[in-house]
Amino acid sequence: MATATAPPDERVATTGPLARLLKRPEIGALIAALVVFLFFALTTETFATPAGASTWLQTSSTIGIMAVAVSLLMIGGEFDLSAGVMTGFTGLTVGVMTTHWGVNIWVAILLALVLALAVGALNGFMVMKTGLPSFIVTLGTFFVLQGIDLALVKLIIGQVAIQGMSNVPYYDQPQKIFGSTFSVGGATIHVSVIWWIAVTIIASWVLLRTRAGNWIFAVGGAQAASRQVGVPVFRTKIGLFMTTAFAGWIVGMLVLFRTSTVQSNTGIGQEFIYIICAVVGGCLLTGGYGSAIGAALGALIYGMVNQGIPYSGWDSNWLKAVLGVMLLGACLINNWVRKRAENAR
């Protein structure tokens, strides 16, 4: 007599390849990046040329470095509205110290890094100790740094832009690290692209292969529960804010040594672009979910759209409208994809 076989338990059913693919936070950004590239490549003559590619890659790289760092912070459940102004703050710090006070350029670069990390640590400390939303704390930091960049810099040097950086002793040494270019297939690639790729790889490795990455997802998804099981919430959150500040220092140096100047309004308003790129890349505004690779792809989409619009002959002011559509569309698509992934088997 044959023995009846029990039906498989759906609770332990093996997840199919489609479900696994859909569950990847960056899949939507990857598809969108391909669509945007094909659209502008087929509708313009310049976009897909080596010269055109070098332009939108350079734009994407500096945005991408910050977007990756911001994505880690968002996965951890926080925001940093001072991320944009931090890029100008660090560049101005180096510029004032070297051109007006005669500080050695390497010493000035390291001091700018220390100041950036201190501001990041202060942001994290205030968020954790006061219980105030990070949106409020970093908004206050944004205005403080903006005031320093404008009023204090003008008080010291009498203007709001750094001049004469190329005449600073040993300028050529850090310029090779932060401001050099190289050629690939006829395209002139800025070194910021290498920094962008390196930051994305390191951030992805941390998120997916280290205990710190597990902590980041945990504190963003369930902070109270994470603390109960021994996750160092305080240390993790401060580390995330310092990571964002560190990325701001990198971009500040890249901008300074690419152009040999920096202005007091550098970076202001960019913080929202970083958040949009992270959301387009799959990060949830509620924390606990996202991808560093997705944020990098979000920045790539922004860079391509930023250059593709003028290449198409459109009014460049349409970029803001496109960013709004990207943000709303990404939120809707991410929500739909997650629901499909949860139901797929």
Short mmCIF file of C-alpha atoms in Angstrom, two decimals, residues 3-249:
data_model
loop_
_atom_site.label_atom_id
_atom_site.label_comp_id
_atom_site.label_asym_id
_atom_site.label_seq_id
_atom_site.Cartn_x
_atom_site.Cartn_y
_atom_site.Cartn_z
CA THR A 3 2.24 5.85 1.65
CA ALA A 4 0.67 9.29 1.20
CA THR A 5 3.17 12.09 0.77
CA ALA A 6 2.52 15.29 2.70
CA PRO A 7 2.34 18.46 0.61
CA PRO A 8 5.40 20.75 0.85
CA ASP A 9 5.29 23.37 3.58
CA GLU A 10 5.10 26.80 1.93
CA ARG A 11 6.89 28.34 4.90
CA VAL A 12 10.11 26.55 3.94
CA ALA A 13 9.62 26.70 0.17
CA THR A 14 12.75 27.52 -1.77
CA THR A 15 12.80 31.06 -3.06
CA GLY A 16 12.95 31.15 -6.85
CA PRO A 17 15.57 33.04 -8.90
CA LEU A 18 13.04 35.72 -9.91
CA ALA A 19 12.18 36.41 -6.28
CA ARG A 20 15.86 36.59 -5.34
CA LEU A 21 16.49 39.00 -8.20
CA LEU A 22 13.53 41.22 -7.30
CA LYS A 23 14.64 41.35 -3.68
CA ARG A 24 17.89 43.05 -4.66
CA PRO A 25 17.45 46.77 -3.79
CA GLU A 26 19.51 47.95 -6.76
CA ILE A 27 17.65 46.04 -9.52
CA GLY A 28 15.26 48.92 -10.25
CA ALA A 29 18.12 51.42 -10.49
CA LEU A 30 20.03 49.11 -12.82
CA ILE A 31 17.09 48.84 -15.21
CA ALA A 32 16.49 52.59 -15.04
CA ALA A 33 20.18 53.33 -15.75
CA LEU A 34 20.08 51.15 -18.86
CA VAL A 35 16.89 52.83 -20.08
CA VAL A 36 18.28 56.34 -19.53
CA PHE A 37 21.55 55.47 -21.26
CA LEU A 38 19.83 53.97 -24.30
CA PHE A 39 17.40 56.88 -24.55
CA PHE A 40 20.05 59.60 -24.66
CA ALA A 41 22.47 57.49 -26.69
CA LEU A 42 19.84 57.01 -29.40
CA THR A 43 18.41 60.54 -29.34
CA THR A 44 21.62 62.61 -29.20
CA GLU A 45 24.88 62.60 -31.11
CA THR A 46 27.20 63.51 -28.25
CA PHE A 47 26.00 61.52 -25.25
CA ALA A 48 27.58 58.15 -26.09
CA THR A 49 30.84 59.57 -27.49
CA PRO A 50 34.05 59.35 -25.41
CA ALA A 51 33.90 63.09 -24.70
CA GLY A 52 30.26 62.92 -23.68
CA ALA A 53 30.77 59.87 -21.47
CA SER A 54 33.71 61.47 -19.67
CA THR A 55 31.48 64.45 -18.80
CA TRP A 56 28.58 62.54 -17.28
CA LEU A 57 30.89 60.08 -15.55
CA GLN A 58 32.71 62.97 -13.85
CA THR A 59 29.41 64.48 -12.72
CA SER A 60 28.18 61.11 -11.47
CA SER A 61 31.38 60.36 -9.56
CA THR A 62 31.32 63.19 -7.02
CA ILE A 63 27.58 62.81 -6.51
CA GLY A 64 28.04 59.05 -6.28
CA ILE A 65 30.65 59.14 -3.52
CA MET A 66 28.31 61.14 -1.32
CA ALA A 67 25.23 59.14 -2.33
CA VAL A 68 26.92 55.89 -1.28
CA ALA A 69 27.81 57.30 2.14
CA VAL A 70 24.32 58.76 2.54
CA SER A 71 22.81 55.39 1.60
CA LEU A 72 24.65 53.73 4.49
CA LEU A 73 23.30 56.38 6.83
CA MET A 74 19.76 55.98 5.47
CA ILE A 75 19.94 52.20 5.84
CA GLY A 76 20.89 52.95 9.44
CA GLY A 77 17.69 54.98 9.77
CA GLU A 78 19.13 58.52 9.73
CA PHE A 79 19.58 61.57 7.46
CA ASP A 80 22.36 64.13 7.14
CA LEU A 81 21.31 67.47 5.67
CA SER A 82 24.81 68.88 6.28
CA ALA A 83 26.37 66.45 3.79
CA GLY A 84 26.33 68.91 0.90
CA VAL A 85 27.76 71.93 2.71
CA MET A 86 30.47 69.69 4.20
CA THR A 87 32.12 69.40 0.78
CA GLY A 88 32.52 73.17 0.59
CA PHE A 89 33.56 73.45 4.24
CA THR A 90 36.48 71.04 3.86
CA GLY A 91 37.67 72.62 0.61
CA LEU A 92 37.50 76.12 2.08
CA THR A 93 39.38 74.95 5.17
CA VAL A 94 42.30 73.74 3.06
CA GLY A 95 42.16 76.82 0.83
CA VAL A 96 42.20 79.36 3.68
CA MET A 97 44.94 77.55 5.61
CA THR A 98 47.27 77.23 2.64
CA THR A 99 46.75 80.44 0.67
CA HIS A 100 46.36 82.87 3.59
CA TRP A 101 48.03 81.28 6.61
CA GLY A 102 50.85 79.44 4.85
CA VAL A 103 50.07 76.06 6.39
CA ASN A 104 51.69 73.07 4.69
CA ILE A 105 49.18 71.67 2.21
CA TRP A 106 49.30 68.11 3.60
CA VAL A 107 48.82 69.39 7.14
CA ALA A 108 45.85 71.48 5.97
CA ILE A 109 44.30 68.45 4.24
CA LEU A 110 44.63 66.35 7.39
CA LEU A 111 43.23 69.13 9.59
CA ALA A 112 40.24 69.45 7.25
CA LEU A 113 39.67 65.71 7.64
CA VAL A 114 39.85 65.95 11.43
CA LEU A 115 37.35 68.83 11.45
CA ALA A 116 34.98 66.92 9.15
CA LEU A 117 35.10 63.80 11.33
CA ALA A 118 34.56 65.93 14.44
CA VAL A 119 31.43 67.49 12.92
CA GLY A 120 30.16 64.05 11.91
CA ALA A 121 30.78 62.68 15.41
CA LEU A 122 29.03 65.69 16.93
CA ASN A 123 26.00 65.13 14.69
CA GLY A 124 25.78 61.50 15.76
CA PHE A 125 26.33 62.30 19.44
CA MET A 126 23.59 64.94 19.47
CA VAL A 127 21.13 62.65 17.69
CA MET A 128 21.74 59.80 20.11
CA LYS A 129 21.93 61.85 23.31
CA THR A 130 19.07 64.28 22.71
CA GLY A 131 16.68 61.95 20.89
CA LEU A 132 16.00 64.69 18.34
CA PRO A 133 15.41 63.58 14.73
CA SER A 134 18.59 63.60 12.67
CA PHE A 135 16.71 65.80 10.18
CA ILE A 136 16.57 68.60 12.78
CA VAL A 137 20.09 68.15 14.19
CA THR A 138 21.82 68.12 10.80
CA LEU A 139 19.66 70.96 9.52
CA GLY A 140 21.11 73.03 12.36
CA THR A 141 24.61 71.86 11.43
CA PHE A 142 23.90 72.81 7.82
CA PHE A 143 23.15 76.42 8.75
CA VAL A 144 26.15 76.64 11.10
CA LEU A 145 28.55 75.41 8.40
CA GLN A 146 26.92 77.59 5.77
CA GLY A 147 27.43 80.62 8.01
CA ILE A 148 31.07 79.68 8.56
CA ASP A 149 31.62 79.17 4.85
CA LEU A 150 30.14 82.57 4.02
CA ALA A 151 30.73 84.96 6.93
CA LEU A 152 33.93 83.61 8.49
CA VAL A 153 35.69 82.98 5.18
CA LYS A 154 34.79 86.46 3.98
CA LEU A 155 36.02 87.92 7.28
CA ILE A 156 39.38 86.16 6.93
CA ILE A 157 40.15 86.57 3.22
CA GLY A 158 37.78 89.40 2.21
CA GLN A 159 35.97 87.33 -0.42
CA VAL A 160 33.91 84.16 -0.77
CA ALA A 161 36.14 82.20 -3.14
CA ILE A 162 39.63 80.77 -2.79
CA GLN A 163 42.19 82.04 -5.27
CA GLY A 164 45.81 81.05 -5.94
CA MET A 165 45.67 77.41 -4.87
CA SER A 166 47.88 76.35 -7.77
CA ASN A 167 50.67 78.56 -6.39
CA VAL A 168 50.71 76.83 -3.00
CA PRO A 169 53.94 74.85 -2.35
CA TYR A 170 53.62 71.12 -3.07
CA TYR A 171 50.19 71.65 -4.68
CA ASP A 172 51.07 69.19 -7.43
CA GLN A 173 51.38 66.28 -4.96
CA PRO A 174 47.77 66.09 -3.71
CA GLN A 175 46.61 67.28 -7.13
CA LYS A 176 47.76 63.95 -8.59
CA ILE A 177 45.63 62.10 -6.05
CA PHE A 178 42.50 64.26 -6.17
CA GLY A 179 42.63 66.23 -9.41
CA SER A 180 44.41 64.23 -12.11
CA THR A 181 42.95 62.69 -15.27
CA PHE A 182 43.80 59.76 -17.54
CA SER A 183 42.64 58.55 -20.94
CA VAL A 184 40.63 55.40 -21.69
CA GLY A 185 39.51 54.70 -25.25
CA GLY A 186 39.67 58.37 -26.19
CA ALA A 187 37.75 59.50 -23.09
CA THR A 188 39.39 61.72 -20.50
CA ILE A 189 38.49 60.16 -17.15
CA HIS A 190 38.85 62.14 -13.94
CA VAL A 191 40.39 60.37 -10.95
CA SER A 192 37.15 60.99 -9.04
CA VAL A 193 35.67 58.07 -11.01
CA ILE A 194 38.26 55.77 -9.43
CA TRP A 195 37.42 57.14 -5.99
CA TRP A 196 33.73 56.55 -6.73
CA ILE A 197 34.28 52.93 -7.71
CA ALA A 198 36.53 52.30 -4.70
CA VAL A 199 34.06 53.85 -2.23
CA THR A 200 31.21 51.80 -3.71
CA ILE A 201 33.17 48.54 -3.50
CA ILE A 202 34.26 49.17 0.10
CA ALA A 203 30.77 50.22 1.20
CA SER A 204 29.20 47.15 -0.42
CA TRP A 205 31.74 44.86 1.20
CA VAL A 206 31.07 46.41 4.62
CA LEU A 207 27.30 46.07 4.20
CA LEU A 208 27.25 42.51 2.89
CA ARG A 209 30.33 40.83 4.36
CA THR A 210 31.03 42.32 7.79
CA ARG A 211 29.48 42.39 11.23
CA ALA A 212 29.35 46.19 11.01
CA GLY A 213 27.11 45.82 7.97
CA ASN A 214 24.71 43.63 9.96
CA TRP A 215 24.66 46.31 12.66
CA ILE A 216 23.79 49.00 10.10
CA PHE A 217 20.79 47.05 8.81
CA ALA A 218 19.76 46.18 12.36
CA VAL A 219 19.79 49.70 13.81
CA GLY A 220 17.86 51.00 10.81
CA GLY A 221 15.24 48.29 10.88
CA ALA A 222 14.66 47.91 14.62
CA GLN A 223 16.82 50.08 16.86
CA ALA A 224 15.26 49.06 20.18
CA ALA A 225 15.43 45.34 19.38
CA SER A 226 19.02 45.74 18.16
CA ARG A 227 20.09 47.25 21.46
CA GLN A 228 18.48 44.37 23.34
CA VAL A 229 20.48 41.76 21.43
CA GLY A 230 23.79 43.54 21.97
CA VAL A 231 24.20 45.65 18.84
CA PRO A 232 26.31 48.76 19.68
CA VAL A 233 23.68 51.23 18.47
CA PHE A 234 25.42 54.35 19.81
CA ARG A 235 28.75 53.50 18.21
CA THR A 236 27.18 52.40 14.93
CA LYS A 237 25.15 55.59 14.49
CA ILE A 238 28.09 57.87 15.26
CA GLY A 239 30.24 55.85 12.86
CA LEU A 240 27.67 56.35 10.10
CA PHE A 241 27.58 60.11 10.58
CA MET A 242 31.39 60.19 10.55
CA THR A 243 31.38 58.13 7.36
CA THR A 244 29.17 60.71 5.67
CA ALA A 245 31.49 63.50 6.86
CA PHE A 246 34.50 61.54 5.58
CA ALA A 247 32.87 61.26 2.16
CA GLY A 248 32.25 65.01 2.27
CA TRP A 249 35.97 65.53 2.85
#
